[in-house]
Amino acid sequence: MSDLLPPDGATYVPDLLTPRPGAGGSCGELFDEQLAAVESTSQDDLESQVCASISTYWGRPAPVAVQRRMEAGDLPKRLAAGLGRFWREALADSWPALQPVIDRDIADRAAVLVSFGLGRLLNSVHPGIAWTGDAVTIDKPWTGEIDVTGRELVLAPGVLGGPSLLVQVDKPDEVVLYVPVRKAGAGTRRHCGRLAAVIGETRAILLDELEGARSTTDLARRLGYAPGTISYHLGAMHRVGLVTKRREGRQVLYTRTSQAQALLSE
C-alpha cells in the first residue's frame, strides 16, 4: 500500500484508497463498507487511477510492484487487507477518543446549514472552498472544471489530516471534500451567536461577511439569499450606522463600520 503514496513533489493519491464515506451506522460498519469498496475496485478504475493518473501527476509510471499486483489481479484485495491492518494496529484503540471530535464538528456544521443555509456552510467550511452562487470553487494548484449537477457533494470531516483540504474527484459520482475538523468554538458562529440574538441572524451573518467591501449581488450569491432580502437588511443597518456604502461604477459596495466590528468582537 505504501507504494501508492505520492513521492516528494507530488500530491495525487488514487481515490480508490479513500472510498466515499457512507451515511449512518457505527464507525466499524462504515469502515467495513469502505474496505469492501476498496476490495471491489473495478479494473477500469485501477487502470484510470493507478496507471493513467499516477503517470500524469507523478511524472512517472506506477511502481513496478503495484503493476505486478495489478497483472496478478489481487491488488484491490491486498490494498483492503493493508488498510484493515493499519486500522487495527494504529487507530482502533484510539478511535473512541477521536469519534466525539468528529461528531461535534458534524453537529456544528449541521447547525450552520439549518440556521444560515447552504451558501453559508460552503463559505465557512474551509478557507480553500467558496460558493459563488452557482458553483463551488476550490483553491488548488491545478485547474479543472467538473459538472456535478444532480450528484451528491460529500463533505467529510478529517481528524488526522492537518489543515489541508483534500479533494476527491476521480469519479464524478463520488465527489468528496475532506476538510479538517475545527477547534471547539471556532467557525462561523463565533461572531454571530450573541449578536444574532439582538439584531437577527440574517443581519449578523451579513456583518460577518462584510469584512471587505461587497455588493448586494455578491452577498446574495455567497449566502443563497434573495437580492431583495439582502438589500432590505443592508438598508436597515446603514440607517443605524452598522454599514457604510459607496458607489463604484454600477455597483454599490457595502462595508461594516468600526461600530459593527466592535459588536462582532464581543
PDB file of C-alpha atoms in Angstrom:
ATOM      1  CA  MET A   1       0.000   0.000   0.000  1.00  0.00           C
ATOM      2  CA  SER A   2       2.859   2.407   0.734  1.00  0.00           C
ATOM      3  CA  ASP A   3       3.851   2.167  -2.939  1.00  0.00           C
ATOM      4  CA  LEU A   4       0.735   4.237  -3.759  1.00  0.00           C
ATOM      5  CA  LEU A   5       1.711   7.135  -1.503  1.00  0.00           C
ATOM      6  CA  PRO A   6       2.908  10.125  -3.559  1.00  0.00           C
ATOM      7  CA  PRO A   7       6.650  10.771  -3.856  1.00  0.00           C
ATOM      8  CA  ASP A   8       8.202  14.088  -2.885  1.00  0.00           C
ATOM      9  CA  GLY A   9       6.841  16.901  -5.000  1.00  0.00           C
ATOM     10  CA  ALA A  10       3.598  15.105  -5.861  1.00  0.00           C
ATOM     11  CA  THR A  11       0.233  15.164  -4.077  1.00  0.00           C
ATOM     12  CA  TYR A  12      -2.013  12.813  -6.037  1.00  0.00           C
ATOM     13  CA  VAL A  13      -3.301   9.734  -4.207  1.00  0.00           C
ATOM     14  CA  PRO A  14      -5.699   7.382  -6.038  1.00  0.00           C
ATOM     15  CA  ASP A  15      -9.231   7.965  -4.795  1.00  0.00           C
ATOM     16  CA  LEU A  16      -9.845   4.219  -4.650  1.00  0.00           C
ATOM     17  CA  LEU A  17      -7.890   4.231  -1.367  1.00  0.00           C
ATOM     18  CA  THR A  18     -10.449   6.561   0.230  1.00  0.00           C
ATOM     19  CA  PRO A  19     -13.954   5.476  -0.852  1.00  0.00           C
ATOM     20  CA  ARG A  20     -16.747   7.948  -0.242  1.00  0.00           C
ATOM     21  CA  PRO A  21     -17.931   7.599   3.383  1.00  0.00           C
ATOM     22  CA  GLY A  22     -21.401   6.196   3.859  1.00  0.00           C
ATOM     23  CA  ALA A  23     -24.195   7.677   5.959  1.00  0.00           C
ATOM     24  CA  GLY A  24     -25.435   6.153   9.183  1.00  0.00           C
ATOM     25  CA  GLY A  25     -24.234   3.091  11.021  1.00  0.00           C
ATOM     26  CA  SER A  26     -21.434   2.668  13.508  1.00  0.00           C
ATOM     27  CA  CYS A  27     -17.822   3.554  12.778  1.00  0.00           C
ATOM     28  CA  GLY A  28     -16.978  -0.143  12.410  1.00  0.00           C
ATOM     29  CA  GLU A  29     -19.814  -0.705   9.944  1.00  0.00           C
ATOM     30  CA  LEU A  30     -18.833   2.307   7.849  1.00  0.00           C
ATOM     31  CA  PHE A  31     -15.191   1.245   7.784  1.00  0.00           C
ATOM     32  CA  ASP A  32     -16.125  -2.286   6.748  1.00  0.00           C
ATOM     33  CA  GLU A  33     -18.193  -0.812   3.899  1.00  0.00           C
ATOM     34  CA  GLN A  34     -15.214   1.226   2.748  1.00  0.00           C
ATOM     35  CA  LEU A  35     -12.887  -1.780   2.877  1.00  0.00           C
ATOM     36  CA  ALA A  36     -15.413  -3.722   0.786  1.00  0.00           C
ATOM     37  CA  ALA A  37     -15.477  -0.850  -1.705  1.00  0.00           C
ATOM     38  CA  VAL A  38     -11.662  -0.934  -1.967  1.00  0.00           C
ATOM     39  CA  GLU A  39     -11.677  -4.692  -2.490  1.00  0.00           C
ATOM     40  CA  SER A  40     -14.307  -4.429  -5.249  1.00  0.00           C
ATOM     41  CA  THR A  41     -12.459  -1.749  -7.231  1.00  0.00           C
ATOM     42  CA  SER A  42     -13.069  -2.300 -10.941  1.00  0.00           C
ATOM     43  CA  GLN A  43     -10.326  -2.878 -13.481  1.00  0.00           C
ATOM     44  CA  ASP A  44     -11.349   0.327 -15.264  1.00  0.00           C
ATOM     45  CA  ASP A  45     -10.798   2.349 -12.092  1.00  0.00           C
ATOM     46  CA  LEU A  46      -7.440   0.667 -11.491  1.00  0.00           C
ATOM     47  CA  GLU A  47      -6.244   1.499 -14.978  1.00  0.00           C
ATOM     48  CA  SER A  48      -7.570   5.055 -14.775  1.00  0.00           C
ATOM     49  CA  GLN A  49      -6.251   5.963 -11.339  1.00  0.00           C
ATOM     50  CA  VAL A  50      -3.249   3.702 -10.772  1.00  0.00           C
ATOM     51  CA  CYS A  51      -1.924   3.786 -14.325  1.00  0.00           C
ATOM     52  CA  ALA A  52      -3.053   6.913 -16.155  1.00  0.00           C
ATOM     53  CA  SER A  53      -3.449   9.380 -13.273  1.00  0.00           C
ATOM     54  CA  ILE A  54      -0.274   8.357 -11.461  1.00  0.00           C
ATOM     55  CA  SER A  55       1.733   8.772 -14.669  1.00  0.00           C
ATOM     56  CA  THR A  56       0.188  12.196 -15.192  1.00  0.00           C
ATOM     57  CA  TYR A  57       0.540  13.592 -11.672  1.00  0.00           C
ATOM     58  CA  TRP A  58       3.679  11.823 -10.512  1.00  0.00           C
ATOM     59  CA  GLY A  59       5.507  12.238 -13.805  1.00  0.00           C
ATOM     60  CA  ARG A  60       6.390   8.552 -13.878  1.00  0.00           C
ATOM     61  CA  PRO A  61       4.623   5.167 -14.073  1.00  0.00           C
ATOM     62  CA  ALA A  62       3.228   3.400 -11.031  1.00  0.00           C
ATOM     63  CA  PRO A  63       5.831   1.390  -9.081  1.00  0.00           C
ATOM     64  CA  VAL A  64       6.703  -1.986 -10.557  1.00  0.00           C
ATOM     65  CA  ALA A  65       5.375  -3.844  -7.502  1.00  0.00           C
ATOM     66  CA  VAL A  66       1.972  -2.197  -7.985  1.00  0.00           C
ATOM     67  CA  GLN A  67       1.919  -3.064 -11.692  1.00  0.00           C
ATOM     68  CA  ARG A  68       2.702  -6.696 -10.879  1.00  0.00           C
ATOM     69  CA  ARG A  69      -0.131  -6.901  -8.369  1.00  0.00           C
ATOM     70  CA  MET A  70      -2.478  -5.442 -10.978  1.00  0.00           C
ATOM     71  CA  GLU A  71      -1.386  -8.056 -13.506  1.00  0.00           C
ATOM     72  CA  ALA A  72      -1.908 -10.791 -10.906  1.00  0.00           C
ATOM     73  CA  GLY A  73      -5.425  -9.460 -10.255  1.00  0.00           C
ATOM     74  CA  ASP A  74      -5.097  -9.209  -6.470  1.00  0.00           C
ATOM     75  CA  LEU A  75      -4.210  -5.529  -5.984  1.00  0.00           C
ATOM     76  CA  PRO A  76      -7.629  -4.445  -4.597  1.00  0.00           C
ATOM     77  CA  LYS A  77      -7.682  -7.343  -2.134  1.00  0.00           C
ATOM     78  CA  ARG A  78      -4.167  -6.572  -0.908  1.00  0.00           C
ATOM     79  CA  LEU A  79      -4.976  -2.872  -0.541  1.00  0.00           C
ATOM     80  CA  ALA A  80      -8.089  -3.626   1.525  1.00  0.00           C
ATOM     81  CA  ALA A  81      -6.111  -6.015   3.726  1.00  0.00           C
ATOM     82  CA  GLY A  82      -3.385  -3.395   4.244  1.00  0.00           C
ATOM     83  CA  LEU A  83      -5.870  -0.679   5.192  1.00  0.00           C
ATOM     84  CA  GLY A  84      -7.593  -3.050   7.613  1.00  0.00           C
ATOM     85  CA  ARG A  85      -4.318  -3.952   9.279  1.00  0.00           C
ATOM     86  CA  PHE A  86      -3.318  -0.286   9.591  1.00  0.00           C
ATOM     87  CA  TRP A  87      -6.659   0.469  11.243  1.00  0.00           C
ATOM     88  CA  ARG A  88      -6.310  -2.335  13.772  1.00  0.00           C
ATOM     89  CA  GLU A  89      -2.717  -1.576  14.722  1.00  0.00           C
ATOM     90  CA  ALA A  90      -2.627   2.225  14.554  1.00  0.00           C
ATOM     91  CA  LEU A  91      -6.108   3.640  15.112  1.00  0.00           C
ATOM     92  CA  ALA A  92      -8.660   1.223  16.529  1.00  0.00           C
ATOM     93  CA  ASP A  93      -7.705   1.655  20.186  1.00  0.00           C
ATOM     94  CA  SER A  94      -7.560   5.467  19.913  1.00  0.00           C
ATOM     95  CA  TRP A  95     -10.744   5.934  17.926  1.00  0.00           C
ATOM     96  CA  PRO A  96     -13.185   6.197  20.873  1.00  0.00           C
ATOM     97  CA  ALA A  97     -11.409   9.440  21.838  1.00  0.00           C
ATOM     98  CA  LEU A  98     -11.435  10.793  18.270  1.00  0.00           C
ATOM     99  CA  GLN A  99     -15.037  10.000  17.379  1.00  0.00           C
ATOM    100  CA  PRO A 100     -16.565  12.695  19.646  1.00  0.00           C
ATOM    101  CA  VAL A 101     -14.372  15.321  17.958  1.00  0.00           C
ATOM    102  CA  ILE A 102     -15.831  14.395  14.576  1.00  0.00           C
ATOM    103  CA  ASP A 103     -19.361  14.198  15.963  1.00  0.00           C
ATOM    104  CA  ARG A 104     -19.110  17.714  17.397  1.00  0.00           C
ATOM    105  CA  ASP A 105     -17.807  19.058  14.101  1.00  0.00           C
ATOM    106  CA  ILE A 106     -20.660  17.468  12.134  1.00  0.00           C
ATOM    107  CA  ALA A 107     -23.225  18.821  14.621  1.00  0.00           C
ATOM    108  CA  ASP A 108     -21.736  22.312  14.424  1.00  0.00           C
ATOM    109  CA  ARG A 109     -21.760  22.379  10.616  1.00  0.00           C
ATOM    110  CA  ALA A 110     -25.287  20.968  10.550  1.00  0.00           C
ATOM    111  CA  ALA A 111     -26.392  23.826  12.787  1.00  0.00           C
ATOM    112  CA  VAL A 112     -24.835  26.328  10.380  1.00  0.00           C
ATOM    113  CA  LEU A 113     -26.672  24.683   7.486  1.00  0.00           C
ATOM    114  CA  VAL A 114     -30.026  24.750   9.271  1.00  0.00           C
ATOM    115  CA  SER A 115     -29.672  28.287  10.645  1.00  0.00           C
ATOM    116  CA  PHE A 116     -27.869  30.076   7.837  1.00  0.00           C
ATOM    117  CA  GLY A 117     -28.267  27.979   4.675  1.00  0.00           C
ATOM    118  CA  LEU A 118     -26.101  26.058   2.235  1.00  0.00           C
ATOM    119  CA  GLY A 119     -24.223  29.083   0.913  1.00  0.00           C
ATOM    120  CA  ARG A 120     -23.054  29.999   4.371  1.00  0.00           C
ATOM    121  CA  LEU A 121     -21.973  26.450   5.129  1.00  0.00           C
ATOM    122  CA  LEU A 122     -19.904  26.142   1.964  1.00  0.00           C
ATOM    123  CA  ASN A 123     -18.259  29.520   2.534  1.00  0.00           C
ATOM    124  CA  SER A 124     -17.313  28.635   6.104  1.00  0.00           C
ATOM    125  CA  VAL A 125     -16.291  25.000   5.790  1.00  0.00           C
ATOM    126  CA  HIS A 126     -12.680  25.710   4.747  1.00  0.00           C
ATOM    127  CA  PRO A 127     -10.690  28.773   3.527  1.00  0.00           C
ATOM    128  CA  GLY A 128      -9.980  26.938   0.260  1.00  0.00           C
ATOM    129  CA  ILE A 129     -13.671  26.425  -0.583  1.00  0.00           C
ATOM    130  CA  ALA A 130     -16.066  29.119  -1.790  1.00  0.00           C
ATOM    131  CA  TRP A 131     -19.636  29.173  -3.064  1.00  0.00           C
ATOM    132  CA  THR A 132     -20.270  31.629  -5.906  1.00  0.00           C
ATOM    133  CA  GLY A 133     -23.997  31.102  -6.147  1.00  0.00           C
ATOM    134  CA  ASP A 134     -23.893  28.535  -8.924  1.00  0.00           C
ATOM    135  CA  ALA A 135     -20.569  26.759  -8.428  1.00  0.00           C
ATOM    136  CA  VAL A 136     -18.165  25.581  -5.742  1.00  0.00           C
ATOM    137  CA  THR A 137     -14.639  26.879  -6.271  1.00  0.00           C
ATOM    138  CA  ILE A 138     -11.640  25.147  -4.732  1.00  0.00           C
ATOM    139  CA  ASP A 139      -8.215  26.716  -4.229  1.00  0.00           C
ATOM    140  CA  LYS A 140      -5.737  24.158  -5.538  1.00  0.00           C
ATOM    141  CA  PRO A 141      -2.548  24.391  -7.668  1.00  0.00           C
ATOM    142  CA  TRP A 142      -4.274  22.733 -10.634  1.00  0.00           C
ATOM    143  CA  THR A 143      -7.107  23.790 -12.876  1.00  0.00           C
ATOM    144  CA  GLY A 144     -10.188  21.932 -13.992  1.00  0.00           C
ATOM    145  CA  GLU A 145     -13.953  22.016 -14.081  1.00  0.00           C
ATOM    146  CA  ILE A 146     -16.333  19.194 -13.196  1.00  0.00           C
ATOM    147  CA  ASP A 147     -20.089  19.189 -13.733  1.00  0.00           C
ATOM    148  CA  VAL A 148     -21.691  17.555 -10.699  1.00  0.00           C
ATOM    149  CA  THR A 149     -25.220  18.756 -11.382  1.00  0.00           C
ATOM    150  CA  GLY A 150     -27.697  16.411  -9.733  1.00  0.00           C
ATOM    151  CA  ARG A 151     -24.955  14.487  -7.933  1.00  0.00           C
ATOM    152  CA  GLU A 152     -24.025  14.396  -4.280  1.00  0.00           C
ATOM    153  CA  LEU A 153     -21.232  16.534  -2.884  1.00  0.00           C
ATOM    154  CA  VAL A 154     -19.949  14.929   0.312  1.00  0.00           C
ATOM    155  CA  LEU A 155     -18.174  16.948   2.997  1.00  0.00           C
ATOM    156  CA  ALA A 156     -16.186  14.584   5.203  1.00  0.00           C
ATOM    157  CA  PRO A 157     -14.501  15.828   8.397  1.00  0.00           C
ATOM    158  CA  GLY A 158     -10.954  14.648   8.957  1.00  0.00           C
ATOM    159  CA  VAL A 159      -9.382  14.496  12.389  1.00  0.00           C
ATOM    160  CA  LEU A 160      -5.871  13.356  11.424  1.00  0.00           C
ATOM    161  CA  GLY A 161      -5.042  15.133   8.176  1.00  0.00           C
ATOM    162  CA  GLY A 162      -3.943  18.526   9.451  1.00  0.00           C
ATOM    163  CA  PRO A 163      -5.109  21.810   7.897  1.00  0.00           C
ATOM    164  CA  SER A 164      -5.026  20.630   4.289  1.00  0.00           C
ATOM    165  CA  LEU A 165      -8.121  20.326   2.131  1.00  0.00           C
ATOM    166  CA  LEU A 166      -8.238  17.013   0.272  1.00  0.00           C
ATOM    167  CA  VAL A 167     -10.262  16.802  -2.923  1.00  0.00           C
ATOM    168  CA  GLN A 168     -11.579  13.543  -4.360  1.00  0.00           C
ATOM    169  CA  VAL A 169     -12.876  13.963  -7.910  1.00  0.00           C
ATOM    170  CA  ASP A 170     -11.594  10.957  -9.875  1.00  0.00           C
ATOM    171  CA  LYS A 171     -15.182   9.684 -10.195  1.00  0.00           C
ATOM    172  CA  PRO A 172     -17.868  12.343 -10.861  1.00  0.00           C
ATOM    173  CA  ASP A 173     -20.410  10.277  -8.927  1.00  0.00           C
ATOM    174  CA  GLU A 174     -18.194  10.250  -5.820  1.00  0.00           C
ATOM    175  CA  VAL A 175     -17.039  13.820  -5.245  1.00  0.00           C
ATOM    176  CA  VAL A 176     -15.756  14.179  -1.696  1.00  0.00           C
ATOM    177  CA  LEU A 177     -14.137  17.143   0.038  1.00  0.00           C
ATOM    178  CA  TYR A 178     -12.187  16.060   3.110  1.00  0.00           C
ATOM    179  CA  VAL A 179     -11.985  19.048   5.449  1.00  0.00           C
ATOM    180  CA  PRO A 180     -10.177  19.209   8.791  1.00  0.00           C
ATOM    181  CA  VAL A 181     -12.357  19.420  11.881  1.00  0.00           C
ATOM    182  CA  ARG A 182     -12.414  22.801  13.532  1.00  0.00           C
ATOM    183  CA  LYS A 183     -11.280  23.502  17.059  1.00  0.00           C
ATOM    184  CA  ALA A 184     -14.024  23.777  19.613  1.00  0.00           C
ATOM    185  CA  GLY A 185     -15.675  27.173  19.415  1.00  0.00           C
ATOM    186  CA  ALA A 186     -14.192  28.049  16.024  1.00  0.00           C
ATOM    187  CA  GLY A 187     -16.094  28.649  12.845  1.00  0.00           C
ATOM    188  CA  THR A 188     -18.907  30.747  11.517  1.00  0.00           C
ATOM    189  CA  ARG A 189     -20.878  31.177  14.712  1.00  0.00           C
ATOM    190  CA  ARG A 190     -18.007  32.610  16.727  1.00  0.00           C
ATOM    191  CA  HIS A 191     -19.024  36.095  15.521  1.00  0.00           C
ATOM    192  CA  CYS A 192     -22.758  35.672  15.091  1.00  0.00           C
ATOM    193  CA  GLY A 193     -24.039  33.918  18.200  1.00  0.00           C
ATOM    194  CA  ARG A 194     -24.891  36.630  20.747  1.00  0.00           C
ATOM    195  CA  LEU A 195     -25.184  39.393  18.165  1.00  0.00           C
ATOM    196  CA  ALA A 196     -27.795  37.390  16.248  1.00  0.00           C
ATOM    197  CA  ALA A 197     -29.991  37.362  19.337  1.00  0.00           C
ATOM    198  CA  VAL A 198     -30.023  41.186  19.249  1.00  0.00           C
ATOM    199  CA  ILE A 199     -30.189  42.142  15.562  1.00  0.00           C
ATOM    200  CA  GLY A 200     -31.310  38.856  13.994  1.00  0.00           C
ATOM    201  CA  GLU A 201     -29.407  36.011  12.342  1.00  0.00           C
ATOM    202  CA  THR A 202     -29.501  37.397   8.796  1.00  0.00           C
ATOM    203  CA  ARG A 203     -28.047  40.767   9.761  1.00  0.00           C
ATOM    204  CA  ALA A 204     -25.404  39.161  11.959  1.00  0.00           C
ATOM    205  CA  ILE A 205     -24.387  36.931   9.041  1.00  0.00           C
ATOM    206  CA  LEU A 206     -24.206  39.904   6.689  1.00  0.00           C
ATOM    207  CA  LEU A 207     -21.969  41.838   9.072  1.00  0.00           C
ATOM    208  CA  ASP A 208     -19.704  38.811   9.381  1.00  0.00           C
ATOM    209  CA  GLU A 209     -19.431  38.671   5.576  1.00  0.00           C
ATOM    210  CA  LEU A 210     -18.627  42.385   5.255  1.00  0.00           C
ATOM    211  CA  GLU A 211     -15.020  42.171   6.368  1.00  0.00           C
ATOM    212  CA  GLY A 212     -14.304  43.547   2.899  1.00  0.00           C
ATOM    213  CA  ALA A 213     -16.478  45.582   0.551  1.00  0.00           C
ATOM    214  CA  ARG A 214     -19.227  43.534  -1.122  1.00  0.00           C
ATOM    215  CA  SER A 215     -22.174  44.261  -3.362  1.00  0.00           C
ATOM    216  CA  THR A 216     -25.746  43.122  -2.819  1.00  0.00           C
ATOM    217  CA  THR A 217     -25.401  40.692  -5.718  1.00  0.00           C
ATOM    218  CA  ASP A 218     -22.172  39.235  -4.338  1.00  0.00           C
ATOM    219  CA  LEU A 219     -23.705  38.717  -0.908  1.00  0.00           C
ATOM    220  CA  ALA A 220     -26.824  37.111  -2.375  1.00  0.00           C
ATOM    221  CA  ARG A 221     -24.709  34.621  -4.324  1.00  0.00           C
ATOM    222  CA  ARG A 222     -22.454  33.796  -1.399  1.00  0.00           C
ATOM    223  CA  LEU A 223     -25.248  33.315   1.120  1.00  0.00           C
ATOM    224  CA  GLY A 224     -28.032  31.958  -1.047  1.00  0.00           C
ATOM    225  CA  TYR A 225     -30.488  34.730  -0.100  1.00  0.00           C
ATOM    226  CA  ALA A 226     -32.675  36.745  -2.493  1.00  0.00           C
ATOM    227  CA  PRO A 227     -31.072  40.091  -3.512  1.00  0.00           C
ATOM    228  CA  GLY A 228     -34.160  41.929  -2.219  1.00  0.00           C
ATOM    229  CA  THR A 229     -33.686  40.378   1.217  1.00  0.00           C
ATOM    230  CA  ILE A 230     -30.029  41.391   1.282  1.00  0.00           C
ATOM    231  CA  SER A 231     -30.871  44.934   0.174  1.00  0.00           C
ATOM    232  CA  TYR A 232     -33.551  45.329   2.841  1.00  0.00           C
ATOM    233  CA  HIS A 233     -31.274  44.303   5.699  1.00  0.00           C
ATOM    234  CA  LEU A 234     -28.311  46.324   4.433  1.00  0.00           C
ATOM    235  CA  GLY A 235     -30.531  49.409   4.200  1.00  0.00           C
ATOM    236  CA  ALA A 236     -31.696  48.958   7.767  1.00  0.00           C
ATOM    237  CA  MET A 237     -28.137  48.558   9.061  1.00  0.00           C
ATOM    238  CA  HIS A 238     -26.940  51.540   7.029  1.00  0.00           C
ATOM    239  CA  ARG A 239     -29.526  53.764   8.711  1.00  0.00           C
ATOM    240  CA  VAL A 240     -28.202  52.890  12.183  1.00  0.00           C
ATOM    241  CA  GLY A 241     -24.525  53.150  11.301  1.00  0.00           C
ATOM    242  CA  LEU A 242     -23.540  49.478  11.138  1.00  0.00           C
ATOM    243  CA  VAL A 243     -22.524  49.559   7.463  1.00  0.00           C
ATOM    244  CA  THR A 244     -21.245  52.166   5.045  1.00  0.00           C
ATOM    245  CA  LYS A 245     -21.824  52.205   1.301  1.00  0.00           C
ATOM    246  CA  ARG A 246     -20.082  53.696  -1.694  1.00  0.00           C
ATOM    247  CA  ARG A 247     -20.729  53.571  -5.417  1.00  0.00           C
ATOM    248  CA  GLU A 248     -18.103  52.011  -7.656  1.00  0.00           C
ATOM    249  CA  GLY A 249     -19.183  52.030 -11.299  1.00  0.00           C
ATOM    250  CA  ARG A 250     -22.573  50.391 -11.497  1.00  0.00           C
ATOM    251  CA  GLN A 251     -22.208  48.690  -8.126  1.00  0.00           C
ATOM    252  CA  VAL A 252     -22.889  49.856  -4.603  1.00  0.00           C
ATOM    253  CA  LEU A 253     -20.369  48.322  -2.208  1.00  0.00           C
ATOM    254  CA  TYR A 254     -21.086  47.847   1.488  1.00  0.00           C
ATOM    255  CA  THR A 255     -18.581  47.554   4.339  1.00  0.00           C
ATOM    256  CA  ARG A 256     -19.158  47.121   8.041  1.00  0.00           C
ATOM    257  CA  THR A 257     -18.250  50.031  10.298  1.00  0.00           C
ATOM    258  CA  SER A 258     -15.979  50.083  13.335  1.00  0.00           C
ATOM    259  CA  GLN A 259     -19.114  50.017  15.474  1.00  0.00           C
ATOM    260  CA  ALA A 260     -20.198  46.766  13.809  1.00  0.00           C
ATOM    261  CA  GLN A 261     -16.711  45.346  14.185  1.00  0.00           C
ATOM    262  CA  ALA A 262     -16.810  46.060  17.903  1.00  0.00           C
ATOM    263  CA  LEU A 263     -20.152  44.252  18.209  1.00  0.00           C
ATOM    264  CA  LEU A 264     -18.825  41.231  16.348  1.00  0.00           C
ATOM    265  CA  SER A 265     -15.750  41.090  18.580  1.00  0.00           C
ATOM    266  CA  GLU A 266     -17.714  40.973  21.825  1.00  0.00           C
TER     267      GLU A 266
END
